[in-house]
Amino acid sequence: MPAVLNEIRADVRLIEELERKIYTPYSKAAPYEQFLDYRSEGDTRVEINGSRHYKTPYGALPSVTTILSATGGNKAALERWAKKNPGGREAAAARGTRVHSLMEEYLLGINKNPQIDDEEIYDFWKGLPEKLDKLDRVVWAERPANPDDFAWTMGGDGISRVWHPGVKEGATWGFAGAPDIVAEYKGKVVLGDLKTSNGPYYAKWPGPECPKNEYGMRRAGFNKYAKCQMQMAAYAMALEHTVGIVPEICMTFVATRERSQVFAIQAGTIEKYKQKWLDAVEKYYSEILPAQQKQEIDMDIVDGDKANG
């Protein structure tokens, strides 16, 4: 069992030790102990210019998914899909929320045998328990498994998140997010993410051997897979910075109507996706955000002209 998961229980730390290890102001370079007395009140998630942010010691930081959506280049395609499928986006979000809730209760031992009346939800859930059963010692399932652990990650509304100030010298190009799972698998620390999807994920780009009638599906499945690995690379960085946990394996649990999948990547591949993630962060802060801010200024000027006209 990795020592790191045994050594970070907040409830065994003495007050004197806490006082020695608090750093003010918060520092990029200081270890996670600087956050042990950090608490936030009210809503943890906040909307800024229509995008999700989280309250953190570094201020409100954009969510990992906000940055991925802004830099992914497929926003137009998603909008076209939404127009062709009225209500589809909302239905998918509700389905994902329900399956995530089932996962949380299952891993925390709250409900190991849920009664699911909704046939669609049941189809997405039915293959997941045997995959989740492979995990040992669950430390986090949407929130800390032990409420006394990592209390600084939980906001006043009960939502838990982790954060990272970014690596830009002299600036806070940070991000935050809410991991799904932190556990162990065969003695290694696992960071897990659960996705519900209408189609399967694929870990490889479709090659020349791919049947033509499957090319579009496999390409979409790979794009979703790659985006998920970037998301987990971001969470891995934030977990280490916020609570001192260093994931050794990242696992993606994918639930479709037909089957459940599990993808696992280890340290070397995680590092590659961290660099891809940091490239996305740089693009967001150096290109996307300034463009959004300029547009807001231009709109304010237009609205001011209308008011003065």
PDB file of N, CA and C in Angstrom, residues 53 60-62 67 71 164-166 172-175 280-291 293:
ATOM      1  N   HIS A  53     -16.307  27.948 -13.189  1.00  0.00           N
ATOM      2  CA  HIS A  53     -15.089  28.172 -12.421  1.00  0.00           C
ATOM      3  C   HIS A  53     -15.288  27.583 -11.021  1.00  0.00           C
ATOM      4  N   ALA A  60     -11.017  32.446  -8.140  1.00  0.00           N
ATOM      5  CA  ALA A  60     -11.863  31.605  -8.986  1.00  0.00           C
ATOM      6  C   ALA A  60     -11.078  31.184 -10.227  1.00  0.00           C
ATOM      7  N   LEU A  61     -10.876  29.877 -10.380  1.00  0.00           N
ATOM      8  CA  LEU A  61     -10.106  29.355 -11.509  1.00  0.00           C
ATOM      9  C   LEU A  61     -11.031  28.610 -12.464  1.00  0.00           C
ATOM     10  N   PRO A  62     -10.760  28.681 -13.764  1.00  0.00           N
ATOM     11  CA  PRO A  62     -11.597  27.958 -14.722  1.00  0.00           C
ATOM     12  C   PRO A  62     -11.505  26.454 -14.499  1.00  0.00           C
ATOM     13  N   ILE A  67     -11.616  24.793 -19.907  1.00  0.00           N
ATOM     14  CA  ILE A  67     -10.433  24.991 -20.746  1.00  0.00           C
ATOM     15  C   ILE A  67     -10.437  24.024 -21.926  1.00  0.00           C
ATOM     16  N   THR A  71     -10.606  25.191 -25.931  1.00  0.00           N
ATOM     17  CA  THR A  71      -9.419  24.974 -26.771  1.00  0.00           C
ATOM     18  C   THR A  71      -9.542  23.751 -27.675  1.00  0.00           C
ATOM     19  N   HIS A 164      -4.797  23.796  -9.178  1.00  0.00           N
ATOM     20  CA  HIS A 164      -3.376  23.986  -9.504  1.00  0.00           C
ATOM     21  C   HIS A 164      -3.211  25.403 -10.052  1.00  0.00           C
ATOM     22  N   PRO A 165      -2.187  26.133  -9.604  1.00  0.00           N
ATOM     23  CA  PRO A 165      -2.020  27.521 -10.044  1.00  0.00           C
ATOM     24  C   PRO A 165      -1.390  27.666 -11.423  1.00  0.00           C
ATOM     25  N   GLY A 166      -1.001  26.543 -12.045  1.00  0.00           N
ATOM     26  CA  GLY A 166      -0.337  26.608 -13.343  1.00  0.00           C
ATOM     27  C   GLY A 166       1.167  26.754 -13.205  1.00  0.00           C
ATOM     28  N   THR A 172      -0.696  33.521 -12.623  1.00  0.00           N
ATOM     29  CA  THR A 172      -1.529  32.388 -12.217  1.00  0.00           C
ATOM     30  C   THR A 172      -2.365  31.956 -13.413  1.00  0.00           C
ATOM     31  N   TRP A 173      -1.863  30.965 -14.121  1.00  0.00           N
ATOM     32  CA  TRP A 173      -2.612  30.367 -15.228  1.00  0.00           C
ATOM     33  C   TRP A 173      -3.141  29.030 -14.709  1.00  0.00           C
ATOM     34  N   GLY A 174      -4.070  29.145 -13.751  1.00  0.00           N
ATOM     35  CA  GLY A 174      -4.481  27.967 -13.011  1.00  0.00           C
ATOM     36  C   GLY A 174      -5.730  27.297 -13.543  1.00  0.00           C
ATOM     37  N   PHE A 175      -6.100  26.204 -12.869  1.00  0.00           N
ATOM     38  CA  PHE A 175      -7.264  25.413 -13.256  1.00  0.00           C
ATOM     39  C   PHE A 175      -7.708  24.605 -12.048  1.00  0.00           C
ATOM     40  N   ALA A 280      -2.673  23.287 -23.817  1.00  0.00           N
ATOM     41  CA  ALA A 280      -4.049  23.785 -23.871  1.00  0.00           C
ATOM     42  C   ALA A 280      -4.242  24.949 -22.901  1.00  0.00           C
ATOM     43  N   VAL A 281      -3.644  24.846 -21.707  1.00  0.00           N
ATOM     44  CA  VAL A 281      -3.740  25.925 -20.716  1.00  0.00           C
ATOM     45  C   VAL A 281      -3.104  27.201 -21.263  1.00  0.00           C
ATOM     46  N   GLU A 282      -1.942  27.059 -21.872  1.00  0.00           N
ATOM     47  CA  GLU A 282      -1.271  28.233 -22.448  1.00  0.00           C
ATOM     48  C   GLU A 282      -2.131  28.880 -23.538  1.00  0.00           C
ATOM     49  N   LYS A 283      -2.724  28.059 -24.383  1.00  0.00           N
ATOM     50  CA  LYS A 283      -3.595  28.584 -25.442  1.00  0.00           C
ATOM     51  C   LYS A 283      -4.795  29.308 -24.842  1.00  0.00           C
ATOM     52  N   TYR A 284      -5.348  28.740 -23.785  1.00  0.00           N
ATOM     53  CA  TYR A 284      -6.524  29.351 -23.155  1.00  0.00           C
ATOM     54  C   TYR A 284      -6.201  30.731 -22.602  1.00  0.00           C
ATOM     55  N   TYR A 285      -5.099  30.823 -21.855  1.00  0.00           N
ATOM     56  CA  TYR A 285      -4.780  32.092 -21.198  1.00  0.00           C
ATOM     57  C   TYR A 285      -4.143  33.117 -22.134  1.00  0.00           C
ATOM     58  N   SER A 286      -3.429  32.657 -23.148  1.00  0.00           N
ATOM     59  CA  SER A 286      -2.728  33.599 -24.030  1.00  0.00           C
ATOM     60  C   SER A 286      -3.553  33.990 -25.255  1.00  0.00           C
ATOM     61  N   GLU A 287      -4.529  33.145 -25.652  1.00  0.00           N
ATOM     62  CA  GLU A 287      -5.311  33.429 -26.858  1.00  0.00           C
ATOM     63  C   GLU A 287      -6.815  33.519 -26.593  1.00  0.00           C
ATOM     64  N   ILE A 288      -7.386  32.460 -26.032  1.00  0.00           N
ATOM     65  CA  ILE A 288      -8.846  32.386 -25.893  1.00  0.00           C
ATOM     66  C   ILE A 288      -9.374  33.437 -24.926  1.00  0.00           C
ATOM     67  N   LEU A 289      -8.807  33.502 -23.730  1.00  0.00           N
ATOM     68  CA  LEU A 289      -9.302  34.429 -22.712  1.00  0.00           C
ATOM     69  C   LEU A 289      -9.143  35.893 -23.134  1.00  0.00           C
ATOM     70  N   PRO A 290      -7.975  36.319 -23.671  1.00  0.00           N
ATOM     71  CA  PRO A 290      -7.876  37.710 -24.127  1.00  0.00           C
ATOM     72  C   PRO A 290      -8.900  38.044 -25.212  1.00  0.00           C
ATOM     73  N   ALA A 291      -9.166  37.097 -26.113  1.00  0.00           N
ATOM     74  CA  ALA A 291     -10.158  37.340 -27.169  1.00  0.00           C
ATOM     75  C   ALA A 291     -11.550  37.506 -26.573  1.00  0.00           C
ATOM     76  N   GLN A 293     -12.212  38.567 -23.524  1.00  0.00           N
ATOM     77  CA  GLN A 293     -12.237  39.832 -22.799  1.00  0.00           C
ATOM     78  C   GLN A 293     -12.369  41.016 -23.749  1.00  0.00           C
TER      79      GLN A 293
END
